[in-house]
Amino acid sequence: MPKARYENIYKDLKQKIEANVFTYQELLPSENTLIQTYSCSRNTLRRAVSRLVTDGYVQTMQGKGVRNIYQPIAQAAFTIGEIESFRESAARNGHHPLTEVLLFTEFAVSEKQSLYTGFPAGTDIYYIQRLHYLDDMPLILNHNYFLKEAVPGLTKEIAENSIYQYLENTLHMTIVNSKRIMTVEKMTEIDEKHLMMNAQDYNCMAVVTSHTYNSDGVMFEYTQSRHRPDYFRFYENAVRKPT
Amino acid sequence: MPKARYENIYKDLKQKIEANVFTYQELLPSENTLIQTYSCSRNTLRRAVSRLVTDGYVQTMQGKGVRNIYQPIAQAAFTIGEIESFRESAARNGHHPLTEVLLFTEFAVSEKQSLYTGFPAGTDIYYIQRLHYLDDMPLILNHNYFLKEAVPGLTKEIAENSIYQYLENTLHMTIVNSKRIMTVEKMTEIDEKHLMMNAQDYNCMAVVTSHTYNSDGVMFEYTQSRHRPDYFRFYENAVRKPT
DNA sequence: GCCGATTTGTCCGTATGTATC
DNA sequence: CGATACATACGGACAAATCGG
């Protein structure tokens, strides 16, 4: 539940746009009108609108107004730019999620592992392999490395449900940001086995590796997500910034 | 040249962070200090800092301060979240770009094409196939569809250089935002031929399809970029937003 | 082409809330 | 508890772009 006023205004406008209260390409009411509607200050309203811009819902044009450019097609995918757990994105798209824990271990990071995980060699971590199903189809094979110190008490049972829910609700950790790199990699035998694909077909995977930070500034998670290529679909809205 | 003060402050701080004026995990000077440094208002400074947050350069923590979390490794790739031409990103990463125009035609959009391009059937467009080389290696095969009405006077010569430069500098068009979807697709014979890869190796491509809008709100470009998988690398910083 | 009204963009100063130490 | 630091919000001022008369 967001307490900030601009969050509520943002959500209200967003919901109105999604509900086609404004038609595609139509101008929204002017700032002054909306200020009266929500009886808030100009700054607060502008802040809400700027979120809609980064979401790709509207375009602002100086001297003209704010245009609705929302088209529902594109939104129905993994949305990047925000951090969302597997369960959250499944729920958002109306799918049935299931998570199978293939491996749950803990060990100390080796020299070699420290290079790609970013954890210093010797630090204790949980290493978890999980297979994510969507509507009973295995789609994503996840390799999670969690800093043990920052994520105490993690169990296989928690991993079967939502680790993020545990972090946020039980440990009261605040996840702040995540740096991700998307690549395409060769499929391994492990991928093949779990995702039930044969190499005659696709021989690659969409791979998303991420380093995630909490509000204490510690990088507590390194994850490699290996996605079945034919179901992989990432959406983003990019904004041209001044040079 | 950005005229806005917050742009300059943002750039100055960004440059300082990149130059390691602040060490990793170190706190930046407080807002009040920075306000005095730049002799600006609180709002202006906060706006600059918030750009650094979305760039993944810093983390803000209420009650504590602003922490530097910049690590240069990740930044040296295609950066998503912003719109950048091929030449711009090549220059940013210190590479030598070259563009070969394989095909330059114009025609009216068919019913079938209108489904994926988003242009209404019957509209006149330029269809261009271009091969982008980086340091003499063919990496990206681009299929561009430009709305003829919005991009008059496009020639093969312009396409060999920078179309975006033509749009912005000659036509004075303002590119605003771009909705993109990233997928992994099977490699075609055309891909194979131009990117000089054999199917025994990778049989997939990283594909980025984009719909790009200008400041008049018209979707003037549909592009499918087919990237050689072993050189494809997209970077992003995602921020956890309140639910 | 000019002028004034409208609309968004930038900036400032101030007040209050909330988290950290 | 008080001091410090970031978060939210308000109101006002001027600039820049657009549009209609």
Short mmCIF file of C-alpha atoms in Angstrom, two decimals, chain A residues 24 69 71 73-74 235-238, chain B residues 83 113-119 145 164 175-181 208-214 218-224:
data_model
loop_
_atom_site.label_atom_id
_atom_site.label_comp_id
_atom_site.label_asym_id
_atom_site.label_seq_id
_atom_site.Cartn_x
_atom_site.Cartn_y
_atom_site.Cartn_z
CA TYR A 24 -5.16 5.92 -28.06
CA ILE A 69 0.27 6.07 -26.33
CA GLN A 71 -1.22 -0.15 -26.38
CA ILE A 73 -0.24 -5.74 -26.72
CA ALA A 74 3.28 -5.05 -25.68
CA TYR A 235 9.55 -5.83 -22.93
CA GLU A 236 10.93 -2.37 -22.27
CA ASN A 237 10.22 1.24 -23.02
CA ALA A 238 13.26 3.33 -23.78
CA ILE B 83 17.73 5.07 -27.30
CA GLN B 113 2.81 -6.78 -42.55
CA SER B 114 0.47 -4.40 -40.79
CA LEU B 115 -0.01 -6.98 -38.06
CA TYR B 116 3.57 -6.95 -36.84
CA THR B 117 4.74 -3.53 -37.98
CA GLY B 118 1.80 -1.69 -36.50
CA PHE B 119 1.46 0.46 -39.62
CA TYR B 145 10.50 0.08 -41.84
CA TYR B 164 18.98 9.07 -36.86
CA ILE B 175 12.69 11.01 -31.18
CA VAL B 176 10.90 10.46 -27.94
CA ASN B 177 10.50 6.85 -26.98
CA SER B 178 10.78 3.35 -28.25
CA LYS B 179 8.91 0.25 -27.17
CA ARG B 180 11.04 -2.82 -27.56
CA ILE B 181 10.61 -6.53 -27.24
CA VAL B 208 15.08 -6.84 -30.76
CA THR B 209 11.93 -5.49 -32.35
CA SER B 210 11.08 -1.89 -31.70
CA HIS B 211 8.33 0.61 -32.32
CA THR B 212 9.64 4.14 -32.19
CA TYR B 213 7.69 7.35 -31.70
CA ASN B 214 8.51 10.98 -32.43
CA VAL B 218 3.42 9.17 -34.65
CA MET B 219 5.01 5.75 -34.68
CA PHE B 220 7.39 6.38 -37.56
CA GLU B 221 9.67 3.37 -37.32
CA TYR B 222 9.37 -0.36 -36.93
CA THR B 223 12.66 -2.19 -36.76
CA GLN B 224 13.73 -5.74 -36.28
#
